[in-house]
Coordinates of C-alpha atoms and ligand atoms in Angstrom, one line a residue:
X138 CA 85.1 80.4 116.6
X139 CA 83.9 82.1 120.1
X140 CA 83.9 85.6 120.2
X141 CA 87.5 87.5 120.1
X142 CA 88.3 90.1 122.6
X143 CA 90.4 93.3 122.4
X144 CA 94.2 91.4 123.7
X145 CA 94.5 94.9 126.6
X146 CA 97.0 97.4 126.2
X147 CA 99.2 96.1 129.1
X148 CA 99.7 92.9 127.4
X149 CA 100.7 94.3 124.4
X150 CA 105.0 95.7 123.8
X151 CA 105.2 98.6 121.1
X152 CA 108.0 97.7 119.5
X153 CA 107.9 99.7 115.8
X154 CA 109.6 102.6 115.1
X155 CA 106.4 105.0 114.6
X156 CA 104.5 103.9 117.6
X157 CA 107.6 104.2 119.7
X158 CA 108.6 107.6 118.9
X159 CA 104.8 108.6 119.5
X160 CA 104.4 106.3 122.7
X161 CA 108.3 108.0 123.9
X162 CA 106.9 111.4 123.1
X163 CA 103.7 111.3 125.2
X164 CA 105.4 110.2 127.8
X165 CA 108.5 112.2 127.8
X166 CA 106.2 115.9 127.2
X167 CA 102.3 115.3 126.7
X168 CA 102.2 113.8 129.9
X169 CA 104.6 115.9 132.0
X170 CA 103.4 119.0 129.7
X171 CA 99.7 118.5 130.7
X172 CA 100.3 117.8 133.8
X173 CA 101.8 121.1 134.2
X174 CA 98.5 122.8 132.7
X175 CA 96.1 121.6 134.9
X176 CA 98.8 122.2 138.0
X177 CA 98.6 125.8 136.1
X178 CA 94.9 126.0 135.6
X179 CA 93.9 125.4 138.3
X180 CA 91.9 121.6 137.9
X181 CA 94.2 120.2 140.0
X182 CA 93.6 123.3 143.1
X183 CA 89.9 122.5 142.0
X184 CA 90.5 119.2 144.0
X185 CA 91.3 119.9 147.3
X186 CA 88.1 120.5 149.2
X187 CA 86.4 121.5 151.4
X188 CA 87.3 125.1 150.3
X189 CA 85.5 128.6 149.6
X190 CA 85.0 128.2 145.3
X191 CA 87.3 130.1 144.3
X192 CA 85.8 133.1 140.8
X193 CA 85.7 131.0 137.7
X194 CA 88.2 130.4 135.4
X195 CA 86.6 129.7 132.4
X196 CA 83.6 132.4 132.4
X197 CA 80.2 131.0 132.0
X198 CA 78.4 131.8 128.2
X199 CA 75.4 134.2 127.8
X200 CA 73.5 130.6 128.3
X201 CA 75.0 130.3 132.1
X202 CA 77.3 127.6 131.2
X203 CA 81.0 127.2 131.7
X204 CA 83.4 124.5 130.7
X205 CA 84.6 124.0 133.8
X206 CA 81.9 122.0 135.0
X207 CA 84.6 118.7 133.5
X208 CA 87.2 119.7 135.3
X209 CA 86.7 116.2 136.9
X210 CA 87.5 114.4 133.2
X211 CA 90.2 116.2 132.2
X212 CA 91.6 115.3 135.0
X213 CA 90.7 111.6 135.0
X214 CA 91.7 111.4 130.8
X215 CA 94.9 112.3 132.3
X216 CA 95.3 109.4 134.9
X217 CA 94.0 106.9 131.8
X218 CA 96.6 108.8 129.6
X219 CA 99.4 108.5 132.0
X220 CA 98.1 105.1 132.8
X221 CA 98.7 103.6 129.8
X222 CA 101.9 105.5 129.1
X223 CA 103.4 103.8 132.3
X224 CA 102.4 100.5 130.9
X225 CA 105.2 101.2 128.8
X226 CA 107.3 102.7 130.8
X227 CA 106.8 103.7 135.0
X228 CA 107.8 106.5 135.9
X229 CA 107.9 107.9 139.8
X230 CA 107.4 111.2 139.1
X231 CA 104.3 110.9 137.1
X232 CA 102.9 108.0 139.9
X233 CA 103.5 110.0 142.2
X234 CA 101.3 112.9 140.4
X235 CA 98.0 110.3 140.0
X236 CA 98.9 109.1 143.7
X237 CA 98.5 112.8 144.6
X238 CA 95.5 113.3 142.6
X239 CA 94.0 109.9 143.9
X240 CA 94.6 111.6 148.0
X241 CA 92.8 115.1 147.0
X242 CA 90.0 113.1 145.5
X243 CA 89.9 110.7 148.6
X244 CA 89.8 113.5 150.7
X245 CA 87.2 115.8 148.2
X246 CA 84.6 112.5 148.8
X247 CA 81.3 113.0 150.3
X248 CA 80.5 110.3 152.9
X249 CA 77.7 108.8 150.8
X250 CA 80.6 107.8 148.3
X251 CA 79.3 111.2 145.9
X252 CA 82.2 112.5 143.8
X253 CA 82.0 115.9 142.0
X254 CA 83.9 118.5 142.5
X255 CA 82.2 121.4 141.0
X256 CA 79.4 120.4 142.3
X257 CA 80.9 119.7 146.4
X258 CA 82.3 123.0 146.1
X259 CA 79.9 125.4 143.9
X260 CA 76.3 123.9 144.2
X261 CA 76.1 121.0 146.9
X262 CA 72.4 121.3 146.7
X263 CA 71.9 120.6 143.1
X264 CA 73.5 117.4 142.8
X265 CA 71.7 115.6 139.7
X266 CA 69.6 118.2 138.7
X267 CA 71.3 119.0 135.5
X268 CA 71.9 115.9 132.9
X269 CA 71.1 117.2 130.1
X270 CA 74.3 120.1 130.3
X271 CA 76.8 119.4 133.2
X272 CA 78.3 116.4 132.6
X273 CA 78.2 114.6 135.8
X274 CA 78.0 111.3 135.2
X275 CA 80.8 112.0 132.4
X276 CA 83.1 113.6 134.4
X277 CA 82.2 109.7 136.9
X278 CA 82.9 108.4 133.7
X279 CA 86.9 109.5 132.9
X280 CA 87.5 109.6 136.9
X281 CA 86.3 106.1 136.1
X282 CA 88.1 105.4 133.2
X283 CA 91.0 106.6 134.5
X284 CA 90.7 104.0 137.5
X285 CA 90.8 101.4 135.1
X286 CA 93.8 102.2 133.8
X287 CA 95.6 103.0 136.7
X288 CA 94.7 99.4 138.2
X289 CA 95.4 97.4 135.5
X290 CA 98.5 98.8 134.6
X291 CA 99.6 99.5 138.7
X292 CA 97.6 96.8 140.1
X293 CA 97.0 99.7 142.6
X294 CA 93.2 99.5 143.4
X295 CA 92.8 102.9 146.3
X296 CA 91.5 104.8 142.9
X297 CA 88.8 102.1 141.7
X298 CA 87.8 101.9 145.6
X299 CA 86.6 105.2 145.3
X300 CA 85.2 105.5 142.1
X301 CA 82.9 102.1 143.0
X302 CA 81.9 103.5 146.3
X303 CA 80.8 106.1 144.0
X304 CA 79.4 104.6 141.8
X305 CA 77.3 102.5 144.6
X306 CA 75.8 106.6 145.4
X307 CA 75.4 106.4 141.6
X308 CA 73.1 103.3 141.3
X309 CA 71.0 104.1 143.9
X310 CA 70.1 107.4 142.3
X311 CA 69.4 106.2 138.9
X312 CA 66.9 103.0 137.9
X313 CA 63.8 102.8 137.4
X314 CA 62.7 101.7 140.8
X315 CA 60.9 103.5 143.5
X316 CA 62.2 107.2 143.9
X317 CA 65.3 106.7 141.3
X318 CA 65.9 109.2 138.7
X319 CA 65.0 107.8 135.5
X320 CA 68.1 109.9 134.1
X321 CA 71.1 109.0 131.2
X322 CA 74.2 111.6 130.8
X323 CA 73.6 114.7 128.4
X324 CA 77.2 113.3 127.5
X325 CA 77.6 109.9 126.8
X326 CA 80.4 108.8 128.1
X327 CA 80.0 106.9 131.6
X328 CA 78.5 103.9 129.9
X329 CA 82.1 103.1 127.7
X330 CA 83.5 103.7 131.7
X331 CA 81.4 100.5 132.7
X332 CA 81.9 98.2 130.3
X333 CA 85.4 98.7 130.7
X334 CA 85.1 98.1 135.1
X335 CA 83.0 95.2 134.0
X336 CA 85.8 94.1 131.5
X337 CA 88.5 94.2 134.2
X338 CA 86.6 93.2 137.4
X339 CA 83.6 90.9 136.0
X340 CA 81.2 93.3 137.9
X341 CA 78.1 92.5 136.4
X342 CA 76.2 95.1 138.2
X343 CA 78.6 97.7 136.1
X344 CA 77.3 96.3 133.0
X345 CA 73.7 96.6 134.0
X346 CA 74.4 100.0 135.2
X347 CA 76.2 100.7 131.6
X348 CA 72.5 98.8 129.5
X349 CA 70.4 100.8 132.1
X350 CA 71.4 104.0 130.6
X351 CA 71.4 102.9 127.0
X352 CA 68.0 101.4 126.7
X353 CA 67.0 104.1 128.6
X354 CA 68.5 107.1 127.2
X355 CA 65.8 108.6 125.1
X356 CA 62.7 107.3 126.5
X357 CA 58.9 109.1 126.8
X358 CA 58.8 111.3 128.8
X359 CA 62.1 112.9 127.7
X360 CA 63.7 113.5 130.8
X361 CA 65.9 116.3 130.0
X362 CA 63.0 118.5 130.0
X363 CA 61.1 117.4 132.9
X364 CA 64.4 117.9 134.3
X365 CA 64.6 121.3 133.4
X366 CA 60.6 121.7 134.4
X367 CA 61.5 120.5 138.1
X368 CA 64.4 122.6 138.2
X369 CA 61.6 125.7 137.5
X370 CA 63.6 125.9 133.8
X371 CA 61.9 126.4 130.6
X372 CA 62.4 123.7 128.1
X373 CA 62.2 125.5 125.0
X374 CA 65.6 127.6 126.8
X375 CA 67.6 125.0 125.9
X376 CA 71.0 126.3 123.8
X377 CA 71.1 123.4 121.0
X378 CA 67.1 123.5 120.6
X379 CA 67.0 119.5 119.9
X380 CA 67.6 116.3 121.4
X381 CA 69.4 115.4 118.4
X382 CA 72.4 117.1 120.2
X383 CA 73.0 114.2 123.1
X384 CA 71.1 111.1 121.1
X385 CA 68.2 111.4 123.2
X386 CA 65.7 112.3 121.1
X387 CA 64.0 108.5 120.7
X388 CA 65.4 105.0 122.3
X389 CA 69.2 104.2 120.9
X390 CA 67.5 101.2 118.7
X391 CA 64.9 103.6 116.9
X392 CA 67.4 105.3 115.8
X393 CA 68.8 105.3 112.2
X394 CA 70.9 108.7 111.7
X395 CA 73.6 109.9 112.4
X396 CA 73.2 113.5 114.3
X397 CA 73.7 115.5 116.5
X398 CA 77.2 116.5 118.7
X399 CA 79.3 114.1 117.2
X400 CA 81.6 113.4 120.0
X401 CA 78.4 112.0 122.0
X402 CA 77.3 110.3 119.2
X403 CA 80.5 107.9 118.9
X404 CA 80.4 107.8 122.8
X405 CA 77.5 106.4 122.8
X406 CA 77.5 104.3 119.9
X407 CA 80.9 102.7 121.4
X408 CA 78.9 101.9 123.9
X409 CA 76.0 100.1 122.2
X410 CA 78.5 98.4 119.9
X411 CA 80.0 96.9 123.5
X412 CA 77.0 96.0 125.0
X413 CA 75.4 94.1 121.7
X414 CA 78.3 91.7 121.8
X415 CA 78.7 91.7 125.2
X416 CA 74.7 90.7 125.4
X417 CA 74.4 89.1 122.3
X418 CA 71.7 91.5 121.8
X419 CA 71.6 91.6 117.2
X420 CA 68.4 94.8 117.8
X421 CA 71.3 96.7 119.7
X422 CA 73.8 95.5 116.8
X423 CA 71.3 96.0 114.2
X424 CA 70.7 99.9 115.4
X425 CA 74.9 100.2 115.6
X426 CA 74.6 99.0 112.1
X427 CA 72.7 101.3 110.4
X428 CA 73.7 104.4 112.0
X429 CA 77.5 102.6 110.6
X430 CA 76.8 102.7 107.1
X431 CA 74.8 106.0 107.4
X432 CA 78.5 107.7 109.0
X433 CA 80.2 106.4 106.5
X434 CA 78.3 106.4 103.4
X435 CA 76.7 110.6 104.3
X436 CA 79.0 111.8 106.8
X437 CA 83.3 111.4 107.6
X438 CA 85.6 112.7 106.1
X439 CA 88.2 111.3 104.2
X440 CA 90.6 111.8 107.1
X441 CA 88.6 110.3 109.6
X442 CA 87.5 113.1 110.9
X443 CA 84.0 114.2 111.8
X444 CA 80.7 117.0 112.4
X445 CA 81.6 119.5 110.2
X446 CA 80.0 122.2 112.1
X447 CA 81.1 124.3 115.1
X448 CA 77.8 124.9 116.0
X449 CA 76.8 121.5 117.3
X450 CA 80.4 120.7 117.2
X451 CA 78.6 117.7 115.2
X452 CA 77.0 117.0 112.3
X453 CA 74.7 118.8 109.6
X454 CA 72.8 117.0 106.6
X455 CA 74.6 114.1 104.1
X456 CA 77.3 115.7 102.1
X457 CA 77.8 118.4 104.1
X458 CA 82.0 118.0 104.4
X459 CA 83.0 121.3 103.8
X460 CA 87.5 121.5 104.0
X461 CA 88.4 124.8 105.2
X462 CA 85.6 125.0 108.0
X463 CA 85.6 121.6 109.1
X464 CA 85.1 121.6 112.7
X465 CA 86.0 117.8 113.2
X466 CA 87.0 117.6 116.1
X467 CA 89.9 115.9 117.7
X468 CA 87.7 114.6 120.3
X469 CA 85.2 113.1 117.6
X470 CA 88.5 111.0 115.5
X471 CA 89.7 109.5 118.8
X472 CA 85.6 108.4 119.2
X473 CA 85.5 107.1 116.4
X474 CA 88.2 104.7 116.5
X475 CA 86.9 104.1 120.0
X476 CA 83.6 102.8 117.8
X477 CA 85.3 101.3 115.0
X478 CA 87.3 99.3 117.9
X479 CA 83.8 98.0 119.2
X480 CA 81.6 97.4 115.9
X481 CA 84.8 94.9 114.9
X482 CA 84.3 92.7 118.4
X483 CA 80.9 92.8 117.1
X484 CA 81.8 91.6 113.6
X485 CA 85.4 91.0 112.4
X486 CA 84.7 92.3 109.8
X487 CA 87.2 94.5 107.9
X488 CA 85.5 97.3 106.9
X489 CA 85.5 98.2 111.0
X490 CA 88.5 97.3 110.9
X491 CA 89.7 100.1 108.1
X492 CA 87.9 103.0 109.5
X493 CA 89.7 102.5 112.5
X494 CA 93.1 102.7 111.2
X495 CA 91.5 105.8 108.9
X496 CA 90.9 107.6 112.1
X497 CA 93.6 106.4 114.1
X498 CA 96.5 107.7 111.8
X499 CA 94.6 110.7 110.6
X500 CA 91.9 112.8 111.8
X501 CA 93.1 111.5 115.4
X502 CA 96.5 111.5 115.0
X503 CA 96.8 115.3 113.5
X504 CA 95.3 116.6 116.9
X505 CA 99.1 115.9 118.6
X506 CA 102.0 118.1 117.4
X507 CA 105.5 116.5 116.5
X508 CA 106.6 117.7 120.3
X509 CA 103.9 116.1 122.2
X510 CA 103.1 119.8 123.7
X511 CA 100.6 121.4 120.6
X512 CA 96.9 120.2 120.0
X513 CA 94.4 121.0 117.2
X514 CA 91.0 121.2 118.3
X515 CA 89.2 121.2 115.1
X516 CA 91.3 119.8 112.3
X517 CA 90.3 121.4 108.6
X518 CA 91.3 119.4 105.4
X519 CA 92.1 123.2 103.8
X520 CA 94.0 126.2 105.5
X521 CA 95.1 129.4 104.7
X522 CA 97.6 129.4 107.0
X523 CA 96.1 130.7 109.7
X524 CA 95.1 127.9 112.1
X525 CA 97.7 127.0 114.5
X526 CA 98.6 124.7 117.0
X527 CA 98.0 125.4 120.8
X528 CA 99.6 124.2 123.8
X529 CA 96.0 124.8 125.9
X530 CA 92.1 125.5 125.3
X531 CA 89.8 126.6 127.8
X532 CA 88.0 123.4 126.6
X533 CA 91.1 121.0 126.6
X534 CA 89.2 117.9 125.8
X535 CA 91.3 116.9 123.2
X536 CA 94.2 117.4 124.5
X537 CA 93.9 114.4 126.8
X538 CA 91.8 112.3 124.2
X539 CA 94.2 112.2 121.7
X540 CA 97.2 110.9 124.8
X541 CA 94.9 109.2 125.5
X542 CA 94.4 107.4 122.3
X543 CA 98.3 107.2 121.6
X544 CA 99.3 105.6 124.4
X545 CA 97.0 103.2 124.6
X546 CA 97.7 102.0 120.8
X547 CA 99.2 99.0 121.5
X548 CA 95.6 97.7 123.1
X549 CA 94.4 98.0 119.3
X550 CA 96.7 96.0 117.6
X551 CA 95.6 92.5 118.3
X552 CA 92.5 90.6 119.4
X553 CA 92.6 87.3 120.8
X554 CA 90.0 84.3 122.0
X555 CA 91.2 80.7 122.5
X556 CA 92.2 79.6 119.4
X557 CA 92.5 82.5 117.4
X558 CA 94.5 85.7 117.4
X559 CA 93.2 88.5 115.0
X560 CA 95.9 91.3 114.0
X561 CA 93.7 94.3 112.8
X562 CA 96.7 96.8 112.7
X563 CA 100.9 96.2 112.0
X564 CA 103.9 98.5 112.8
X565 CA 105.9 96.5 115.5
X566 CA 104.6 94.2 118.6
X567 CA 104.9 91.8 121.0
X568 CA 102.8 89.8 122.7
X569 CA 102.1 86.3 124.5
X570 CA 98.9 85.0 124.6
X571 CA 97.3 81.4 125.1
X572 CA 96.5 80.2 122.2
X573 CA 95.4 76.4 121.5
X574 CA 95.9 76.0 125.0
X575 CA 99.5 76.8 124.5
X576 CA 101.3 79.7 125.4
X577 CA 102.8 81.5 122.7
X578 CA 104.9 84.4 121.9
X579 CA 103.8 86.4 119.0
X580 CA 106.1 89.1 117.2
X581 CA 105.5 91.4 114.8
X582 CA 108.0 93.9 112.9
X583 CA 107.4 96.4 110.1
X584 CA 107.9 99.7 108.9
X585 CA 104.0 100.2 108.6
X586 CA 102.3 102.7 108.2
X587 CA 105.3 103.5 105.6
X588 CA 106.1 99.8 104.2
X589 CA 103.7 96.9 104.2
X590 CA 105.7 94.3 104.5
X591 CA 105.1 92.6 107.8
X592 CA 106.9 89.6 109.1
X593 CA 105.5 87.3 111.6
X594 CA 107.1 85.4 114.1
X595 CA 105.3 82.3 116.0
X596 CA 106.8 80.3 118.9
X597 CA 104.1 78.6 121.3
X598 CA 105.6 76.5 124.1
X599 CA 105.0 73.1 122.8
X600 CA 103.3 72.5 118.9
X601 CA 99.5 74.8 119.0
X602 CA 96.8 74.2 117.2
X603 CA 95.3 78.0 116.5
X604 CA 94.3 80.4 113.8
X605 CA 95.8 83.6 112.9
X606 CA 93.6 85.9 111.4
X607 CA 95.9 89.1 109.5
X608 CA 93.5 92.0 108.2
X609 CA 93.9 93.0 104.8
X610 CA 93.1 96.6 104.1
X611 CA 90.2 97.9 102.5
X612 CA 92.9 99.9 100.4
X613 CA 95.2 96.8 99.2
X614 CA 95.3 95.0 95.9
X615 CA 97.4 92.4 95.8
X616 CA 98.6 91.2 98.7
X617 CA 100.4 88.4 99.3
X618 CA 101.1 85.8 102.0
X619 CA 104.2 83.1 102.8
X620 CA 104.4 80.7 105.7
X621 CA 108.1 79.1 106.1
X622 CA 109.1 80.6 103.3
X623 CA 106.3 78.6 101.0
X624 CA 103.4 81.0 99.1
X625 CA 99.9 80.5 100.4
X626 CA 97.0 81.9 98.4
X627 CA 95.4 85.4 100.1
X628 CA 91.5 84.7 100.4
X629 CA 90.5 86.9 102.4
X630 CA 86.8 86.7 104.5
X631 CA 85.6 90.0 106.1
X632 CA 89.0 91.8 105.5
X633 CA 90.7 88.7 107.1
X634 CA 93.0 85.9 105.7
X635 CA 93.2 83.0 108.0
X636 CA 95.3 80.7 108.6
X637 CA 94.6 77.6 110.3
X638 CA 97.5 75.3 111.5
X639 CA 99.6 73.2 114.1
X640 CA 102.2 75.9 114.6
X641 CA 106.0 75.2 116.1
X642 CA 108.3 77.2 116.9
X643 CA 109.8 80.0 115.0
X644 CA 107.2 79.3 112.2
X645 CA 107.5 82.7 110.1
X646 CA 105.0 84.8 108.3
X647 CA 105.8 87.3 105.9
X648 CA 102.5 89.0 104.6
X649 CA 103.1 91.9 101.3
X650 CA 100.5 94.4 101.4
X651 CA 101.5 96.7 98.4
X652 CA 101.2 100.2 99.2
X653 CA 100.7 102.2 96.7
X654 CA 100.2 106.1 95.5
X655 CA 96.6 106.8 94.5
X656 CA 93.9 109.2 94.2
X657 CA 90.6 109.4 96.1
X658 CA 87.6 111.4 94.4
X659 CA 84.6 112.5 96.8
X660 CA 81.2 112.0 96.2
X661 CA 79.4 114.5 93.3
X662 CA 77.6 115.6 96.7
X663 CA 80.3 116.5 98.0
X664 CA 80.3 119.8 96.2
X665 CA 84.0 121.2 97.7
X666 CA 85.2 118.4 95.9
X667 CA 84.4 118.8 92.6
X668 CA 87.4 118.4 90.1
X669 CA 89.6 117.1 93.5
X670 CA 91.6 114.7 94.7
X671 CA 92.9 113.5 97.9
X672 CA 95.5 111.4 98.0
X673 CA 96.6 108.5 100.4
X674 CA 99.1 105.7 100.7
X675 CA 98.7 103.0 102.2
X676 CA 96.4 103.8 105.9
X677 CA 97.7 107.3 105.7
X678 CA 96.0 110.4 103.9
X679 CA 98.3 113.4 102.6
X680 CA 98.0 117.1 102.4
X681 CA 100.6 119.2 100.2
X682 CA 101.8 122.2 102.6
X683 CA 103.5 125.6 102.1
X684 CA 106.4 124.9 103.4
X685 CA 107.5 122.2 100.9
X686 CA 106.0 124.6 98.2
X687 CA 107.2 129.1 97.4
X688 CA 103.4 129.5 97.5
X689 CA 100.3 129.2 98.7
X690 CA 99.6 125.8 98.1
X691 CA 96.2 126.6 96.5
X692 CA 98.0 127.9 93.8
X693 CA 98.6 124.0 92.5
X694 CA 97.3 121.8 90.0
X695 CA 98.0 118.5 89.2
X696 CA 97.5 116.7 86.1
X697 CA 95.2 114.0 86.0
X698 CA 97.8 112.1 84.2
X699 CA 100.4 112.8 86.4
X700 CA 102.7 109.8 88.0
X701 CA 102.5 110.1 91.4
X702 CA 105.1 108.8 93.2
X703 CA 106.0 107.7 96.6
X704 CA 109.1 109.0 98.0
X705 CA 112.0 107.8 101.4
X706 CA 112.2 111.5 102.7
X707 CA 114.4 112.8 105.6
X708 CA 111.8 114.5 107.1
X709 CA 110.5 114.6 110.7
X710 CA 113.3 111.7 111.4
X711 CA 112.0 109.4 107.9
X712 CA 108.9 109.4 106.4
X713 CA 106.9 108.2 102.9
X714 CA 106.5 111.7 100.4
X715 CA 104.4 111.6 97.5
X716 CA 105.4 113.3 94.9
X717 CA 104.2 114.5 91.3
X718 CA 105.4 117.1 88.5
X719 CA 102.4 119.6 88.7
X720 CA 101.6 123.1 88.0
X721 CA 101.4 126.0 89.8
X722 CA 100.0 130.3 88.8
X723 CA 102.5 132.3 88.3
X724 CA 103.8 134.6 90.9
X725 CA 102.6 137.4 88.6
X726 CA 99.3 139.5 89.0
X727 CA 96.2 137.1 88.8
X728 CA 92.9 139.3 88.1
X729 CA 90.2 137.9 90.1
X730 CA 88.0 136.8 87.4
X731 CA 89.6 135.9 83.8
X732 CA 88.9 134.1 80.3
X733 CA 91.9 132.6 79.4
X734 CA 93.7 130.8 82.1
X735 CA 96.7 133.2 82.9
X736 CA 100.3 131.5 82.9
X737 CA 101.3 128.0 84.7
X738 CA 104.7 127.5 85.5
X739 CA 105.8 123.8 86.4
X740 CA 106.5 122.7 89.7
X741 CA 106.9 119.5 91.5
X742 CA 104.5 118.5 94.3
X743 CA 104.9 117.4 97.6
X744 CA 102.8 115.9 100.0
X745 CA 102.9 114.6 103.2
X746 CA 100.7 112.6 105.9
X747 CA 98.3 114.6 107.0
X748 CA 98.9 114.2 110.5
X749 CA 101.9 115.9 109.9
X750 CA 100.8 119.2 108.9
X751 CA 100.9 122.2 111.6
X752 CA 104.9 121.3 112.8
X753 CA 106.7 123.9 110.5
X754 CA 105.2 127.0 111.1
X755 CA 102.5 129.0 109.7
X756 CA 101.3 127.7 106.2
X757 CA 98.5 127.0 103.5
X758 CA 97.9 123.5 103.4
X759 CA 95.3 121.5 101.1
X760 CA 94.0 117.5 101.3
X761 CA 92.0 117.7 98.1
X762 CA 93.9 119.0 96.1
X763 CA 92.2 120.4 92.4
X764 CA 93.2 118.6 89.2
X765 CA 93.7 119.9 85.8
Ligands
FUB1011 O1 81.4 118.4 126.9 C1 82.4 117.8 126.5 C2 83.4 117.9 125.6 O2 84.1 119.2 125.2 C3 83.0 117.6 124.3 O3 83.6 116.1 124.2 C4 83.4 118.4 123.4 O4 82.9 118.7 122.5 C5 83.8 119.8 124.3 O5 82.3 120.2 124.3
ZN1012 ZN1 87.4 117.1 122.3

């Protein structure tokens, strides 16, 4: 079997209710409202060069840094998200908005190809002098991802041409040759973008530049320190104090612990996994595997959120997974989806699919409100009701990260090679792939993630020999499989069941993945979860929210032996809630401390999927529910 590649989003049509609803919301509400915000915040105006530097909109921190340096990236991410959405439904207004931005970028680009609107406008003499902090290559990466996605959807090359000129410039600047800078970006991102460009155009120079940035990271002497000295700064003044922050404290192949800023880490590891697969690099693969295990064994929330601390937007010590103060940035969970997907293509192992699914349906999806215009930056697993969704943020990274993920989810569903089609996620898709040399239409229908009954129809143009791989999620016990009505034993190898046969038009596969509501316990060293359980059914992690209980949910107790039931509910247009007989501290006054438990009353507990919390007004929320 040759290595599988993800089937691109443009080749997969979403047909199921769950993702169609999210996608339509993103198309109809999120993309237009994000464009309006980019306009209102003057982010789009900042592209219209030349212009005298206007006053800063986002003030500098005490250390002199303004997040405004990465406004270009917000534009790139918006184009990318919009392009994914447009693949499902073309929209002349959105396309005209993208074209107008491309006009501005074309006019802004310097004669030598350089294109960074902050530097071109405000400090043209300082290009490439502060890679550690100022996101110059990160901005280029996001614009490139936008250009690639727009090209994939529309076939229009103008933005890609602009970015390829810029890449020529970047290639001249960076590398190990004479007169080149041996630098790389403080915020990994461009590496993934270059690999996307390579996948779409086959440009080997793009792959080589991505490899250079990854291989050079963490080399001695430390580039960011040298660069600081060169601009007359003291490296010791670096606010974050350690280059673990940007995973450049040592060469990537020597890294064994997941450290630093969570989004930076995930973007880097995603690029490493991509490169390991594309260049058949076992040393990079094994670095990825060691880092993966470290994250999975000690540092990831049950929701797929990650990075508990606000101070470095990232990781702290093992098992430090506080609930109420969890930072768990939306971008980090989105980026974990990216990494998991790339690990899957390095090694088709269902554990990567399991985590991709967990982070997608929980830690990432929670970042976008039901109406498509509200966001979370931090994603706590417990709330007293004070965090609210917001409509914009001074640092709007999460807004377009979640919209680009939702709009591109079709690209995470299946992978293919010449003789294999692998399903990683279910939820209703159609795609036509050449399998066993024959054009084959494949349709999958299901009510996933709320129901595990999955029907797949295979229609090759003529009978064809190939393998269908079906992910059997790690949460599932007792999966069953039928082909054309006949039972087939489920033998999952690395989390995938394989069906190899000569397929005929109209062949039907029925996969049943029983979804049982269950309690999850945490490692004892996650001390704040002692005596508590999280509730999960299928891929969804649940939470209890005040809207379904007449009191702060912290007053609830779930008896260890209370049965959990899954109930179809009309909430949010039709979801499955989990219910259980539970108990609650009474409304009467409760002393601050007590020896004898105050009276408790019986009460039904209702849990909703975590990704849906904070869509019914302010109120308390808990993922880890105390048992007793
Ligand atoms: O630095 C760019 C983005 O802004 C990061 O990925 C986020 O964590 C936020 O700091
Ligand atoms: Zn973010």
